[in-house]
Coordinates of C-alpha atoms and ligand atoms in Angstrom, one line a residue:
M1 CA -13.4 -18.9 7.0
K2 CA -11.2 -16.8 9.2
K3 CA -9.2 -14.4 7.0
K4 CA -5.6 -13.8 7.8
I5 CA -4.6 -10.5 6.4
F6 CA -1.1 -9.1 5.8
S7 CA -0.1 -5.9 4.0
G8 CA 2.7 -3.4 4.2
V9 CA 3.4 0.3 3.5
Q10 CA 6.8 1.7 2.9
P11 CA 7.9 4.5 5.3
T12 CA 9.1 6.7 2.4
G13 CA 7.2 9.8 3.3
N14 CA 4.4 11.7 1.6
L15 CA 1.7 9.1 2.2
H16 CA -1.0 10.1 -0.2
L17 CA -4.6 9.6 -1.3
G18 CA -3.6 6.7 -3.6
N19 CA -2.1 4.8 -0.6
Y20 CA -5.3 5.6 1.3
L21 CA -7.9 4.6 -1.3
G22 CA -5.8 1.8 -2.8
A23 CA -4.7 0.2 0.5
I24 CA -5.2 1.8 3.9
K25 CA -9.0 2.3 3.6
N26 CA -9.3 -1.4 2.9
F27 CA -7.0 -2.2 5.9
V28 CA -9.4 -0.3 8.1
K29 CA -12.4 -2.2 6.8
L30 CA -10.7 -5.6 7.3
N31 CA -9.5 -4.5 10.8
N32 CA -13.2 -3.8 11.6
E33 CA -14.5 -7.3 10.5
V34 CA -14.6 -9.2 13.8
S35 CA -13.2 -12.6 12.6
N36 CA -10.1 -11.3 10.8
D37 CA -6.5 -11.6 12.0
C38 CA -4.7 -8.6 10.6
V39 CA -1.0 -7.8 10.4
F40 CA 0.0 -4.3 9.0
C41 CA 3.6 -3.8 8.5
V42 CA 5.8 -0.7 8.1
V43 CA 8.1 -2.1 5.5
D44 CA 11.4 -0.3 6.3
L45 CA 13.5 -3.0 4.7
H46 CA 11.7 -2.4 1.5
A47 CA 12.2 1.4 1.9
I48 CA 16.1 1.1 1.9
T49 CA 16.1 -0.5 -1.6
V50 CA 16.4 3.1 -2.7
T51 CA 18.7 5.6 -0.9
Q52 CA 17.1 6.9 2.3
D53 CA 18.3 9.6 4.7
P54 CA 18.4 7.7 8.1
K55 CA 16.8 10.5 10.1
K56 CA 14.0 11.0 7.6
L57 CA 13.5 7.2 7.5
R58 CA 13.0 7.1 11.3
D59 CA 10.5 10.0 11.1
N60 CA 8.7 8.3 8.3
I61 CA 8.3 5.1 10.3
Y62 CA 6.5 7.1 13.0
E63 CA 4.5 8.9 10.4
T64 CA 3.3 5.6 8.8
V65 CA 2.3 4.2 12.2
A66 CA 0.5 7.4 13.0
T67 CA -1.3 7.2 9.6
F68 CA -2.5 3.7 10.3
V69 CA -3.9 4.6 13.6
A70 CA -5.3 8.0 12.5
S71 CA -7.1 6.2 9.6
G72 CA -8.8 3.9 12.0
I73 CA -6.7 0.7 12.4
D74 CA -7.0 -0.4 16.0
P75 CA -3.5 -1.4 17.4
E76 CA -5.2 -3.5 20.1
K77 CA -6.9 -5.6 17.4
S78 CA -4.4 -5.6 14.6
I79 CA -0.7 -6.2 14.7
I80 CA 1.2 -3.1 13.7
F81 CA 5.0 -3.4 13.6
N82 CA 8.1 -2.5 11.5
Q83 CA 9.6 -5.1 9.3
S84 CA 13.3 -4.7 10.4
G85 CA 12.2 -5.5 14.0
V86 CA 11.4 -9.1 13.1
S87 CA 14.5 -10.7 11.7
A88 CA 12.6 -13.7 10.4
H89 CA 11.6 -11.5 7.4
S90 CA 15.2 -11.1 6.2
E91 CA 16.1 -14.7 6.9
T92 CA 13.1 -16.1 5.1
A93 CA 13.7 -13.8 2.2
W94 CA 17.2 -15.4 1.7
I95 CA 15.8 -18.9 1.7
L96 CA 13.0 -17.9 -0.7
S97 CA 15.6 -16.2 -3.0
C98 CA 17.0 -19.7 -3.5
T99 CA 13.5 -20.8 -4.6
A100 CA 12.6 -17.8 -6.8
R101 CA 14.0 -17.9 -10.4
M102 CA 15.8 -15.1 -12.2
G103 CA 13.5 -15.4 -15.1
W104 CA 10.5 -14.7 -12.8
L105 CA 12.1 -11.6 -11.3
N106 CA 13.2 -10.3 -14.7
R107 CA 9.6 -9.9 -15.7
M108 CA 8.7 -7.6 -12.8
T109 CA 7.6 -4.3 -14.3
Q110 CA 8.0 -2.3 -11.1
F111 CA 11.8 -3.0 -11.1
K112 CA 12.0 -1.9 -14.7
E113 CA 10.1 1.3 -13.9
K114 CA 12.0 2.2 -10.7
A115 CA 15.4 1.2 -12.0
G116 CA 14.8 3.3 -15.1
K117 CA 17.3 3.2 -18.0
D118 CA 20.4 2.7 -15.8
K119 CA 19.5 -0.6 -14.2
E120 CA 23.1 -1.5 -13.6
K121 CA 23.1 1.1 -10.9
A122 CA 20.0 -0.1 -9.2
S123 CA 20.5 -1.9 -5.9
I124 CA 20.2 -5.7 -5.7
G125 CA 17.6 -5.1 -3.0
L126 CA 15.4 -3.2 -5.5
Y127 CA 15.7 -6.2 -7.8
S128 CA 14.9 -8.8 -5.2
Y129 CA 12.2 -6.7 -3.5
P130 CA 9.4 -9.1 -4.5
V131 CA 11.1 -12.0 -2.8
L132 CA 11.2 -10.1 0.5
M133 CA 7.6 -9.2 0.0
A134 CA 6.8 -13.0 -0.5
A135 CA 8.6 -13.7 2.8
D136 CA 6.5 -11.0 4.6
I137 CA 3.3 -12.5 3.4
L138 CA 4.1 -16.2 3.7
L139 CA 5.4 -16.1 7.3
Y140 CA 2.0 -15.3 8.6
D141 CA 0.0 -18.0 6.7
T142 CA -1.7 -15.1 5.0
T143 CA -5.0 -15.8 3.2
H144 CA -5.6 -12.3 1.8
V145 CA -3.4 -9.4 0.9
P146 CA -5.1 -6.0 0.4
V147 CA -3.0 -4.0 -2.1
G148 CA -3.3 -1.4 -4.8
D149 CA -3.3 -2.6 -8.4
D150 CA 0.4 -1.9 -8.9
Q151 CA 1.3 -4.8 -6.5
K152 CA -0.7 -7.4 -8.4
Q153 CA 2.3 -8.8 -10.3
H154 CA 4.4 -9.1 -7.1
L155 CA 1.6 -11.0 -5.4
E156 CA 1.4 -13.4 -8.4
L157 CA 5.2 -14.0 -7.9
C158 CA 4.6 -14.6 -4.2
R159 CA 2.1 -17.3 -5.1
D160 CA 4.6 -18.9 -7.6
I161 CA 7.3 -19.0 -5.0
A162 CA 5.0 -20.5 -2.4
Q163 CA 3.9 -23.2 -4.9
K164 CA 7.4 -24.0 -6.0
F165 CA 8.7 -24.3 -2.4
N166 CA 5.8 -26.6 -1.5
N167 CA 6.5 -28.8 -4.6
D168 CA 10.3 -28.8 -4.3
F169 CA 10.3 -30.0 -0.7
T170 CA 7.1 -32.1 -1.0
A171 CA 5.6 -30.0 1.7
D172 CA 2.0 -30.0 0.6
N173 CA 0.2 -26.9 1.7
F174 CA 3.1 -25.8 3.9
F175 CA 2.9 -22.2 2.5
R176 CA -0.7 -21.0 2.1
I177 CA -1.3 -19.6 -1.3
P178 CA -2.5 -16.0 -0.6
E179 CA -5.3 -14.2 -2.6
P180 CA -4.9 -10.6 -3.6
L181 CA -7.6 -8.2 -2.4
I182 CA -7.7 -5.5 -5.0
Q183 CA -10.6 -3.1 -5.4
K184 CA -12.5 -3.7 -8.6
E185 CA -12.8 0.0 -9.4
F186 CA -10.2 2.7 -9.0
S187 CA -7.5 0.5 -7.5
R188 CA -4.9 2.8 -9.1
I189 CA -5.3 6.5 -8.3
M190 CA -3.6 8.7 -10.8
S191 CA -1.6 11.9 -10.5
L192 CA -3.6 15.2 -10.3
R193 CA -1.2 16.7 -12.9
D194 CA -1.2 13.8 -15.4
G195 CA -3.9 11.2 -15.6
S196 CA -1.6 8.7 -17.2
K197 CA 0.8 8.5 -14.2
K198 CA 0.2 6.8 -10.9
M199 CA -0.2 9.2 -7.9
S200 CA 3.1 8.6 -6.2
K201 CA 5.2 9.6 -3.2
S202 CA 8.3 10.2 -5.2
E203 CA 6.8 12.5 -7.8
L204 CA 8.6 15.9 -7.4
S205 CA 5.5 18.1 -7.8
D206 CA 3.5 18.2 -4.5
L207 CA 0.6 19.3 -6.6
S208 CA 0.4 15.9 -8.2
R209 CA -1.0 14.3 -5.0
I210 CA -3.1 14.9 -1.9
N211 CA -0.9 14.0 1.0
L212 CA -2.7 12.5 4.1
T213 CA -1.1 15.4 6.1
D214 CA -2.5 18.1 3.9
D215 CA -4.8 20.7 5.5
K216 CA -8.1 22.2 4.1
D217 CA -6.4 25.0 2.2
Q218 CA -3.8 22.7 0.6
I219 CA -6.5 20.3 -0.5
I220 CA -8.7 23.0 -2.0
N221 CA -5.7 24.5 -3.8
K222 CA -4.5 21.2 -5.3
I223 CA -8.0 20.3 -6.5
K224 CA -8.4 23.8 -8.0
K225 CA -5.1 23.3 -9.9
A226 CA -5.8 19.6 -10.9
K227 CA -5.5 19.1 -14.6
T228 CA -8.9 18.7 -16.5
D229 CA -10.1 19.1 -20.1
T230 CA -12.4 21.5 -21.7
L231 CA -15.6 19.4 -22.1
P232 CA -18.5 19.3 -19.7
L233 CA -18.8 16.1 -17.5
P234 CA -20.3 13.1 -19.4
S235 CA -23.6 11.4 -18.8
T236 CA -22.3 7.8 -19.2
S237 CA -19.1 6.0 -18.1
A238 CA -18.2 5.5 -21.8
G239 CA -17.9 9.3 -22.0
L240 CA -14.9 9.1 -19.6
E241 CA -12.9 7.0 -22.0
K242 CA -9.9 8.9 -23.4
R243 CA -10.5 11.5 -20.6
P244 CA -8.0 10.2 -18.0
E245 CA -8.0 13.2 -15.7
A246 CA -11.8 13.5 -15.6
K247 CA -12.1 9.7 -15.0
N248 CA -9.5 9.9 -12.1
L249 CA -11.2 12.8 -10.4
M250 CA -14.7 11.3 -10.6
G251 CA -13.2 8.0 -9.4
I252 CA -11.7 9.7 -6.4
Y253 CA -15.0 11.3 -5.6
S254 CA -17.0 8.0 -5.9
S255 CA -14.3 6.0 -3.9
L256 CA -14.3 8.5 -1.1
I257 CA -18.0 8.4 -0.5
D258 CA -18.4 4.7 -1.4
E259 CA -20.8 5.2 -4.2
N260 CA -20.5 3.6 -7.6
L261 CA -19.2 5.6 -10.5
D262 CA -22.5 5.6 -12.4
M263 CA -24.1 7.4 -9.5
T264 CA -21.4 10.0 -9.4
I265 CA -21.7 10.4 -13.2
G266 CA -25.5 10.9 -12.8
K267 CA -25.0 13.6 -10.2
F268 CA -22.6 15.7 -12.3
S269 CA -23.7 14.9 -15.8
G270 CA -23.5 18.0 -18.1
K271 CA -21.9 20.1 -15.3
N272 CA -18.6 21.9 -15.7
F273 CA -15.5 21.1 -13.8
S274 CA -15.5 24.1 -11.4
E275 CA -18.8 22.9 -9.9
F276 CA -17.6 19.3 -9.7
K277 CA -14.3 20.4 -8.2
E278 CA -16.0 22.3 -5.4
N279 CA -17.9 19.1 -4.4
L280 CA -14.8 17.0 -4.7
S281 CA -12.8 19.4 -2.5
Q282 CA -15.6 19.2 0.1
V283 CA -15.6 15.4 0.3
L284 CA -11.8 15.4 0.4
V285 CA -11.7 17.9 3.2
D286 CA -14.4 16.0 5.1
K287 CA -12.5 12.7 4.8
I288 CA -8.8 13.7 4.9
T289 CA -8.6 16.6 7.3
P290 CA -9.7 14.6 10.4
I291 CA -7.0 12.0 9.5
S292 CA -4.4 14.7 8.9
S293 CA -5.1 16.4 12.3
E294 CA -5.0 13.1 14.1
I295 CA -1.6 12.2 12.4
K296 CA -0.2 15.5 13.6
K297 CA -1.5 14.9 17.1
L298 CA -0.1 11.4 17.2
L299 CA 3.3 12.5 16.0
K300 CA 3.7 14.4 19.2
E301 CA 3.1 11.2 21.2
K302 CA 6.3 9.3 20.2
N303 CA 6.1 7.1 23.3
F304 CA 2.6 5.9 22.4
L305 CA 3.8 5.1 18.8
D306 CA 6.9 3.3 20.2
Q307 CA 4.6 1.2 22.5
I308 CA 2.4 0.2 19.5
L309 CA 5.5 -0.9 17.5
K310 CA 7.0 -2.7 20.5
K311 CA 3.8 -4.7 21.2
G312 CA 3.3 -5.4 17.5
R313 CA 6.9 -6.6 17.1
E314 CA 6.6 -9.0 20.0
K315 CA 3.4 -10.5 18.6
A316 CA 4.7 -10.6 15.0
D317 CA 8.0 -12.1 16.1
R318 CA 6.2 -15.0 17.9
I319 CA 4.3 -16.0 14.8
A320 CA 7.2 -15.4 12.3
S321 CA 9.9 -17.2 14.3
E322 CA 7.7 -20.3 14.7
K323 CA 7.1 -20.4 10.9
L324 CA 10.8 -19.8 10.2
K325 CA 11.8 -22.7 12.4
K326 CA 9.6 -25.0 10.3
I327 CA 11.0 -23.6 7.1
Q328 CA 14.6 -24.3 8.4
E329 CA 13.6 -27.8 9.2
I330 CA 12.1 -28.4 5.8
V331 CA 15.2 -27.1 3.9
G332 CA 17.5 -29.3 6.1
F333 CA 19.2 -26.8 8.5
Ligands
AQP1 N1 -1.6 5.6 -6.8 C1 -2.0 4.6 -6.1 N2 -3.2 4.1 -6.3 C2 -3.7 3.0 -5.6 N3 -2.9 2.4 -4.7 C3 -1.6 2.8 -4.5 N4 -0.6 2.4 -3.7 C4 0.4 3.2 -3.9 N5 0.2 4.1 -4.8 C5 -1.1 3.9 -5.2 C6 -0.8 1.2 -2.8 O1 -0.4 1.7 -1.5 C7 0.2 0.6 -0.8 C8 1.5 1.1 -0.1 O2 2.4 1.5 -1.1 P1 3.9 1.6 -0.8 O3 4.1 2.5 0.3 O4 4.4 0.3 -0.4 O5 4.7 2.1 -2.0 P2 4.5 2.4 -3.4 O6 3.5 1.6 -4.1 O7 5.8 2.4 -4.0 O8 4.1 3.9 -3.3 P3 4.4 5.0 -4.3 O9 3.6 6.2 -3.9 O10 4.1 4.6 -5.7 O11 5.9 5.3 -4.1 P4 7.0 5.6 -5.1 O12 6.8 7.0 -5.6 O13 8.3 5.4 -4.4 O14 6.8 4.6 -6.3 C9 0.4 -0.5 -1.8 O15 -0.6 -1.5 -1.6 C10 0.2 0.1 -3.1 O16 -0.3 -0.8 -4.0

């Protein structure tokens, strides 16, 4: 079956190794499979659910497109565009917000985490974020959504919304029910400073993450300073239980070179962290610095990036407007 792929990344700066290993690496693989139709979206409407500096947002949109291309997504093969450029996303989100139930949204853990203790002060956009995400996905008759593990719950909600809309309007199979594509191992990369926290863009300490724009020295320094424990590396995966930092670093190594964790454990069994960290730095430098140099080069070619977005918007708009027209007919507009 031909796969229809949709996924998005927020232009909120500091794109990092977690975004790469959890999502973008998979985008590239899917882009390279001949029979797939892929849509990769810079989700700027999602970004403004928390306060953004307009100038930085604009720069981050370019940086996200540059990261997609530098990582290996071919803009001639896949559609790359920014969400706010296709108005069908917002319009569909409104219609779907009338299908989604409060009770469903109240269960979303990401809202609880991001809103923190003072949820009265969170934006309504942050609360209804997963409905917009459902609109993004459903407009393109998406069959598969490559995401990191943290987006699993939102995708389940998207499936519920699609199902309810199809049932409410007796429109059998109108919205395709999308499948998540989540890596089996290491779908959640953790902070380099605290193995119990997700590696994240908004974490204040830059030492907590490898940014995709980091150079060789920054990568080596961050790995040198990455938190570890005092034991030598184990000989079995069971030996990584209750050692979240060791597990995360070994997971990063195995994901980067596409080998399974047991092979990585076999290579470093009994060794100390300093030897392992040297090897990890090397694979990171090999993988990340070519991407980082390419991002920097592309960011000097704004016209080229604008052209990618323009072409992508036109293609995405054709697909999304057609689907929206059908949605409007179904609801009775
Ligand atoms: N640590 C991670 N491990 C694996 N996958 C991750 N993703 C994000 N962090 C990790 C995946 O990257 C894709 C794009 O994410 P996003 O840009 O939409 O935003 P996010 O998940 O909110 O990113 P952050 O870094 O976590 O930002 P903040 O700090 O604002 O919360 C998604 O597929 C996501 O799963």
